[in-house]
Amino acid sequence: MASYDLSQIRDVSRQFQIYGDLQHVEPCKIGHINETYIATYNQGGASMRYIHQKLNTEVFRNPDAVMHNIQRVTQHQRRKLEAAGTADVSRRVLTVVPAMSGAPHSRTEKGQYWRTFVFVEGVRTFESVTNPPQAYQAGKAFGEFQRQLGDLPGERLAETIPFFHHSRRRFDAMTAAAEADVCRRAQQASAEIEFARKREKWVDVILKAMSKGQIPERVTHNDTKFNNVMLDAKTEEAMCVVDLDTVMPGCALYDFGDMVRTTTSPTLEDELDLSKVQMRMPLFRQLCRGYLEAAGPMLNRHERALIAFSGKLMTFTIGLRFLTDYLSGDTYFRVHRPNHNLDRARTQFKLVESIEKNEEAMQKFADSI
Ligand code: GN1
Ligand code: MG
């Protein structure tokens, strides 16, 4: 997203039910998949900000289903917050701005799929965690999100990306990419490929527990990165969970595992100094406490027994995806430098090693709550 076309955003903005004059647009660099812009409008002298976002339809093949899920989910969240008498509801749940047609999206002549949200003011997101209270807030926010959706009425949500966290398929895709080696990169990544192969047995553990019915399917977020929680800019209290494209039927542990991946090492996802990439117990403890305080009562004993394991598995699985994309020529995740996906894979695998070393202590802590 190095450059963008202002006149195009201007055209897009006219397609939505927003009043006033578009004053200013800036691209938002967060996220590896969609294109996001923050647009400021003058509405009778007051400035109002909105998010315009172009959905990546290569990744989300059924964008209507994505938006239908998001509408159901946000309406349910809003109803629950209002029923509980929560203050500041519009900062605690995303608001979809309809297009002129009334639809939750607008399709351009070129077939691009755009949607708009009200910008949540007075919040911040962070690319990495800097202190234990932030980890607590992340755990609490995604735990509450899961709990809020525990009684979502109506039919099963659409699977916006089928088999998204299917770790067996992710593993097999990596080995297939290594064998095909279309970009002649497998040599460069041989240590990572070897690292992954040695850990193959992990990838079936949760899938088996789910197929035996020990672990239930739930409505889950499926992209619980720390930067998908908006924290109040002053108090750093979690306000709003964002990036709802992958909210669909899933496993609670996949959400928790991805939180472990992104909140327990105070480093970036693509940190190059691997000596800094370590699971820190003080961060894990707060994450775990926040999550279990919110979602714990809903979990069964099979889920609770795999709390620490899920952190290891999800970090491994996302590492596999980065590695696969590196081997396949960077076709999925947006990259900003050569070898970016390999760097990301290395960072994940370093964190996997660190979780492996601490897994017992992590699980013991989870059992004590
Ligand atoms: C992608 O686009 P973003 O940053 O929200 C990806 C997640 C990965 C994540 C890794 C739809 O999320 O699954 O965990 O990158 N989203 C999709 O940073 O593939
Ligand atoms: Mg995402």
Coordinates of C-alpha atoms and ligand atoms in Angstrom, one line a residue:
M1 CA 0.0 0.0 0.0
A2 CA 2.8 2.4 -0.8
S3 CA 0.6 4.8 -2.7
Y4 CA -3.1 5.2 -3.0
D5 CA -5.5 7.1 -5.2
L6 CA -7.3 9.9 -3.4
S7 CA -9.8 10.4 -6.1
Q8 CA -10.7 6.7 -5.9
I9 CA -11.3 7.0 -2.1
R10 CA -13.4 10.1 -2.9
D11 CA -15.5 8.1 -5.3
V12 CA -15.8 5.3 -2.7
S13 CA -16.8 7.7 0.0
R14 CA -19.7 9.0 -2.0
Q15 CA -21.2 5.5 -2.1
F16 CA -21.8 5.4 1.7
Q17 CA -24.4 7.1 3.8
I18 CA -22.1 9.7 5.2
Y19 CA -23.0 13.4 5.2
G20 CA -20.6 16.3 4.9
D21 CA -17.5 16.9 3.0
L22 CA -14.5 14.6 2.8
Q23 CA -11.5 16.6 4.0
H24 CA -8.7 14.3 4.6
V25 CA -7.7 10.6 3.9
E26 CA -4.8 8.7 5.3
P27 CA -3.8 5.1 4.8
C28 CA -3.7 2.9 7.9
K29 CA -0.8 0.5 7.7
I30 CA -2.0 -2.1 10.2
G31 CA -3.0 -5.6 8.8
H32 CA -1.5 -7.9 6.2
I33 CA -4.7 -8.5 4.1
N34 CA -7.2 -5.7 3.6
E35 CA -6.5 -2.0 2.6
T36 CA -7.7 0.5 5.2
Y37 CA -8.1 4.2 5.1
I38 CA -9.0 6.7 7.8
A39 CA -11.2 9.5 6.3
T40 CA -12.2 12.8 8.0
Y41 CA -15.4 14.5 7.1
N42 CA -16.6 18.0 7.9
Q43 CA -20.2 17.6 9.1
G44 CA -21.6 21.0 9.7
G45 CA -18.4 22.3 11.3
A46 CA -17.7 19.1 13.3
S47 CA -15.0 16.6 12.3
M48 CA -16.1 13.0 12.1
R49 CA -13.9 10.1 11.1
Y50 CA -14.7 6.9 9.3
I51 CA -12.8 3.8 8.2
H52 CA -13.1 2.9 4.5
Q53 CA -11.8 -0.5 3.9
K54 CA -11.2 -2.5 0.7
L55 CA -11.8 -6.1 1.4
N56 CA -9.3 -8.6 -0.1
T57 CA -11.5 -10.8 -2.1
E58 CA -8.7 -13.2 -3.1
V59 CA -8.7 -14.1 0.6
F60 CA -12.4 -13.6 1.4
R61 CA -14.0 -15.3 -1.5
N62 CA -17.5 -14.7 -0.3
P63 CA -17.5 -11.1 0.9
D64 CA -21.3 -11.0 1.2
A65 CA -21.1 -13.7 3.8
V66 CA -18.3 -11.8 5.6
M67 CA -20.5 -8.7 5.9
H68 CA -23.6 -10.7 6.8
N69 CA -21.7 -12.3 9.7
I70 CA -20.4 -9.0 10.8
Q71 CA -23.8 -7.4 10.9
R72 CA -25.2 -10.3 12.9
V73 CA -22.3 -10.3 15.3
T74 CA -22.2 -6.5 15.9
Q75 CA -26.0 -6.3 16.3
H76 CA -25.8 -9.0 19.0
Q77 CA -22.9 -7.4 20.8
R78 CA -24.8 -4.1 20.8
R79 CA -28.0 -5.6 22.2
K80 CA -26.0 -7.3 25.0
L81 CA -24.1 -4.1 25.9
E82 CA -27.3 -2.1 25.9
A83 CA -29.1 -4.7 28.0
A84 CA -26.3 -4.6 30.5
G85 CA -26.5 -0.8 30.6
T86 CA -22.9 -0.4 29.6
A87 CA -21.7 3.1 29.0
D88 CA -20.1 4.2 25.7
V89 CA -21.6 1.4 23.6
S90 CA -20.6 3.0 20.3
R91 CA -16.9 2.8 21.4
R92 CA -17.3 -0.8 22.4
V93 CA -18.6 -2.3 19.3
L94 CA -18.1 -1.6 15.6
T95 CA -20.7 0.3 13.7
V96 CA -21.2 -0.6 10.0
V97 CA -22.1 2.4 7.9
P98 CA -24.5 1.3 5.1
A99 CA -24.0 2.1 1.5
M100 CA -26.5 4.3 -0.4
S101 CA -28.2 1.2 -1.6
G102 CA -28.7 0.1 2.0
A103 CA -26.3 -2.8 1.6
P104 CA -23.4 -3.1 4.1
H105 CA -20.9 -2.7 1.3
S106 CA -20.4 -1.0 -2.0
R107 CA -19.0 -2.6 -5.1
T108 CA -17.1 -0.4 -7.6
E109 CA -17.2 -0.7 -11.3
K110 CA -13.9 -2.6 -11.2
G111 CA -15.5 -5.1 -8.8
Q112 CA -13.7 -3.9 -5.7
Y113 CA -15.6 -4.5 -2.5
W114 CA -15.6 -1.7 0.0
R115 CA -17.2 -1.2 3.4
T116 CA -17.2 1.6 6.0
F117 CA -17.2 1.7 9.8
V118 CA -17.5 4.6 12.2
F119 CA -14.0 5.4 13.5
V120 CA -13.7 4.7 17.2
E121 CA -12.2 7.8 18.8
G122 CA -10.0 8.1 21.8
V123 CA -8.4 4.6 21.5
R124 CA -5.1 3.2 20.5
T125 CA -3.8 -0.1 19.2
F126 CA -0.3 -1.5 19.7
E127 CA 1.8 -3.7 17.6
S128 CA 3.4 -5.3 20.7
V129 CA 2.7 -5.5 24.4
T130 CA 4.7 -3.3 26.7
N131 CA 3.3 -4.2 30.1
P132 CA 1.3 -6.9 31.9
P133 CA -1.9 -4.9 32.3
Q134 CA -2.2 -4.7 28.5
A135 CA -2.0 -8.5 28.2
Y136 CA -4.7 -8.7 30.9
Q137 CA -6.9 -6.3 28.8
A138 CA -6.4 -8.3 25.7
G139 CA -7.4 -11.6 27.4
K140 CA -10.4 -10.0 28.9
A141 CA -11.5 -8.4 25.7
F142 CA -11.4 -11.5 23.6
G143 CA -12.8 -13.6 26.4
E144 CA -15.7 -11.3 26.7
F145 CA -16.2 -11.3 23.0
Q146 CA -16.4 -15.1 23.0
R147 CA -18.9 -15.0 25.9
Q148 CA -21.0 -12.4 24.3
L149 CA -21.4 -14.5 21.2
G150 CA -22.1 -17.7 23.2
D151 CA -25.8 -17.3 22.6
L152 CA -25.8 -15.7 19.2
P153 CA -29.3 -16.6 17.8
G154 CA -30.0 -17.9 14.3
E155 CA -28.2 -20.3 12.0
R156 CA -24.5 -21.2 12.2
L157 CA -22.3 -18.3 11.0
A158 CA -20.8 -18.7 7.5
E159 CA -17.2 -20.0 7.4
T160 CA -15.6 -17.0 5.7
I161 CA -12.4 -18.9 5.2
P162 CA -13.0 -22.7 5.4
F163 CA -10.4 -24.7 7.4
F164 CA -8.8 -21.4 8.5
H165 CA -7.1 -22.8 11.6
H166 CA -6.9 -26.4 10.4
S167 CA -3.4 -27.0 11.6
R168 CA -3.1 -30.4 9.8
R169 CA -3.9 -28.7 6.5
R170 CA -1.6 -25.8 7.3
F171 CA 1.2 -28.3 8.0
D172 CA 0.6 -30.3 4.8
A173 CA 0.5 -27.0 2.8
M174 CA 3.9 -26.2 4.1
T175 CA 5.5 -29.5 3.2
A176 CA 3.9 -29.4 -0.2
A177 CA 5.3 -25.8 -0.8
A178 CA 8.7 -27.0 0.4
E179 CA 8.6 -29.9 -2.1
A180 CA 7.3 -27.9 -5.0
D181 CA 9.9 -25.1 -4.1
V182 CA 8.6 -22.9 -7.0
C183 CA 10.8 -20.0 -6.0
R184 CA 13.9 -22.0 -5.1
R185 CA 13.8 -20.8 -1.5
A186 CA 13.6 -24.1 0.3
Q187 CA 17.4 -24.2 0.8
Q188 CA 17.3 -20.8 2.5
A189 CA 14.6 -22.0 4.8
S190 CA 15.9 -25.5 5.5
A191 CA 16.3 -25.0 9.2
E192 CA 12.7 -23.8 9.6
I193 CA 11.3 -26.6 7.4
E194 CA 13.2 -29.1 9.6
F195 CA 12.0 -27.4 12.8
A196 CA 8.4 -27.7 11.6
R197 CA 8.7 -31.4 10.5
K198 CA 9.9 -32.4 14.0
R199 CA 6.7 -31.0 15.5
E200 CA 4.2 -32.5 13.2
K201 CA 2.5 -34.5 15.9
W202 CA 1.1 -31.4 17.5
V203 CA -1.1 -30.5 14.6
D204 CA -3.7 -33.2 15.1
V205 CA -4.2 -32.8 18.9
I206 CA -7.0 -30.2 19.0
L207 CA -8.6 -31.5 15.7
K208 CA -8.9 -35.0 17.3
A209 CA -10.4 -33.6 20.5
M210 CA -12.9 -31.7 18.4
S211 CA -13.8 -34.7 16.3
K212 CA -14.3 -36.8 19.4
G213 CA -16.7 -34.2 20.7
Q214 CA -14.5 -33.4 23.7
I215 CA -14.0 -29.8 22.5
P216 CA -17.1 -28.0 21.2
E217 CA -17.4 -25.7 18.3
R218 CA -18.0 -22.1 19.4
V219 CA -18.4 -18.7 17.8
T220 CA -14.8 -17.4 17.8
H221 CA -12.9 -14.4 16.5
N222 CA -10.0 -16.3 14.9
D223 CA -7.7 -13.3 14.5
T224 CA -7.0 -12.4 18.1
K225 CA -3.8 -10.4 17.5
F226 CA -3.0 -7.8 20.1
N227 CA -3.4 -5.1 17.5
N228 CA -7.1 -6.1 17.0
V229 CA -8.0 -4.8 20.5
M230 CA -8.5 -1.1 20.8
L231 CA -7.5 0.3 24.2
D232 CA -8.7 3.5 25.6
A233 CA -5.9 6.1 24.9
K234 CA -6.0 7.3 28.5
T235 CA -6.8 4.4 30.7
E236 CA -5.6 1.6 28.4
E237 CA -8.8 -0.3 29.2
A238 CA -9.9 -2.5 26.3
M239 CA -12.8 -0.9 24.5
C240 CA -13.4 -2.6 21.3
V241 CA -12.4 -5.8 19.4
V242 CA -12.0 -5.2 15.7
D243 CA -11.2 -7.1 12.5
L244 CA -14.3 -9.3 12.5
D245 CA -13.8 -10.8 9.0
T246 CA -12.9 -14.2 10.4
V247 CA -15.5 -14.4 13.2
M248 CA -17.1 -17.8 12.5
P249 CA -17.5 -21.2 14.0
G250 CA -14.2 -22.2 15.6
C251 CA -12.4 -23.4 18.7
A252 CA -12.0 -21.2 21.8
L253 CA -8.4 -22.4 22.1
Y254 CA -7.4 -21.1 18.7
D255 CA -8.3 -17.6 19.9
F256 CA -6.5 -18.0 23.2
G257 CA -3.5 -19.5 21.4
D258 CA -3.2 -16.6 19.0
M259 CA -3.4 -14.2 22.0
V260 CA -0.4 -16.1 23.5
R261 CA 1.4 -15.6 20.2
T262 CA 0.9 -11.9 20.1
T263 CA 0.9 -10.7 23.8
T264 CA 3.4 -12.8 25.7
S265 CA 6.6 -11.6 24.0
P266 CA 7.1 -7.8 24.1
T267 CA 8.4 -8.0 20.5
L268 CA 7.0 -7.4 17.0
E269 CA 5.8 -10.2 14.9
D270 CA 8.8 -9.8 12.6
E271 CA 11.4 -9.0 15.2
L272 CA 14.9 -9.7 13.8
D273 CA 16.8 -10.0 17.1
L274 CA 15.6 -13.4 18.1
S275 CA 17.2 -13.2 21.4
K276 CA 14.5 -10.8 22.4
V277 CA 11.7 -13.1 21.4
Q278 CA 10.7 -14.9 24.6
M279 CA 7.4 -15.9 26.3
R280 CA 7.4 -13.8 29.5
M281 CA 5.5 -15.4 32.4
P282 CA 4.3 -12.1 33.8
L283 CA 2.6 -11.3 30.5
F284 CA 1.2 -14.8 30.2
R285 CA -0.2 -14.8 33.7
Q286 CA -2.1 -11.5 33.1
L287 CA -3.3 -12.6 29.7
C288 CA -4.5 -15.9 31.1
R289 CA -6.2 -14.3 34.1
G290 CA -8.0 -11.7 31.9
Y291 CA -9.2 -14.4 29.5
L292 CA -10.3 -17.0 32.1
E293 CA -12.0 -14.4 34.2
A294 CA -14.2 -13.6 31.2
A295 CA -14.5 -16.9 29.4
G296 CA -13.4 -19.5 32.0
P297 CA -16.9 -20.3 33.2
M298 CA -17.9 -21.3 29.7
L299 CA -14.9 -23.6 29.0
N300 CA -15.0 -27.4 29.7
R301 CA -12.2 -29.4 31.2
H302 CA -10.8 -30.5 27.9
E303 CA -10.4 -27.0 26.7
R304 CA -8.9 -25.9 30.0
A305 CA -6.3 -28.7 29.9
L306 CA -5.0 -27.4 26.6
I307 CA -4.6 -23.7 27.5
A308 CA -0.8 -23.7 27.3
F309 CA -0.6 -26.2 24.5
S310 CA -2.9 -23.9 22.4
G311 CA -0.3 -21.1 22.6
K312 CA 2.4 -23.3 21.3
L313 CA 0.2 -24.8 18.6
M314 CA -1.2 -21.4 17.3
T315 CA 2.2 -19.8 17.3
F316 CA 3.5 -22.8 15.3
T317 CA 0.6 -22.8 12.9
I318 CA 0.9 -19.1 12.1
G319 CA 4.7 -19.7 11.7
L320 CA 3.8 -22.5 9.2
R321 CA 1.6 -20.1 7.2
F322 CA 4.4 -17.5 7.0
L323 CA 6.9 -20.2 6.0
T324 CA 4.5 -21.5 3.3
D325 CA 4.0 -18.1 1.9
Y326 CA 7.7 -17.5 1.8
L327 CA 8.2 -20.7 -0.1
S328 CA 5.4 -19.9 -2.4
G329 CA 6.6 -16.5 -3.4
D330 CA 4.8 -14.2 -0.9
T331 CA 1.3 -14.4 -2.5
Y332 CA -0.8 -14.1 0.6
F333 CA 0.6 -11.8 3.4
R334 CA 1.6 -8.3 2.4
V335 CA 5.4 -8.0 2.6
H336 CA 7.5 -4.9 3.1
R337 CA 11.0 -6.2 2.6
P338 CA 12.8 -9.2 1.0
N339 CA 12.5 -12.4 3.2
H340 CA 9.9 -10.7 5.3
N341 CA 7.8 -13.9 5.5
L342 CA 10.8 -15.9 6.4
D343 CA 11.7 -13.5 9.2
R344 CA 8.1 -13.7 10.5
A345 CA 8.3 -17.5 10.5
R346 CA 11.6 -17.4 12.3
T347 CA 10.2 -15.1 15.0
Q348 CA 7.2 -17.4 15.5
F349 CA 9.4 -20.5 15.7
K350 CA 11.6 -18.8 18.3
L351 CA 8.6 -18.1 20.4
V352 CA 7.4 -21.7 19.9
E353 CA 10.7 -22.8 21.5
S354 CA 10.3 -20.5 24.4
I355 CA 6.7 -21.7 25.0
E356 CA 7.9 -25.3 24.8
K357 CA 10.4 -24.6 27.6
N358 CA 7.7 -23.0 29.8
E359 CA 4.7 -25.0 28.9
E360 CA 4.4 -26.8 32.2
A361 CA 4.6 -23.7 34.3
M362 CA 2.1 -22.0 32.0
Q363 CA -0.4 -24.8 32.3
K364 CA 0.1 -25.0 36.0
F365 CA -0.8 -21.4 36.3
A366 CA -3.9 -21.8 34.1
D367 CA -5.0 -24.7 36.4
S368 CA -4.6 -22.5 39.4
I369 CA -7.2 -20.0 38.3
Ligands
GN1_1 C1 -3.5 -11.8 9.0 O1 -4.5 -9.0 8.2 P1 -4.3 -9.3 9.6 O2 -3.0 -8.7 10.0 O3 -5.4 -8.9 10.5 C2 -4.2 -13.1 8.9 C3 -4.2 -13.8 10.3 C4 -2.7 -13.9 10.8 C5 -2.1 -12.6 10.8 C6 -0.6 -12.7 11.2 C7 -7.4 -13.4 7.0 O4 -4.2 -10.9 9.8 O5 -4.7 -15.1 10.2 O6 -2.7 -14.5 12.0 O7 -2.2 -11.9 9.5 N1 -5.5 -12.9 8.5 C8 -6.0 -13.7 7.5 O8 -0.2 -11.4 11.5 O9 -5.4 -14.6 6.9
MG2 MG -7.2 -9.9 10.3

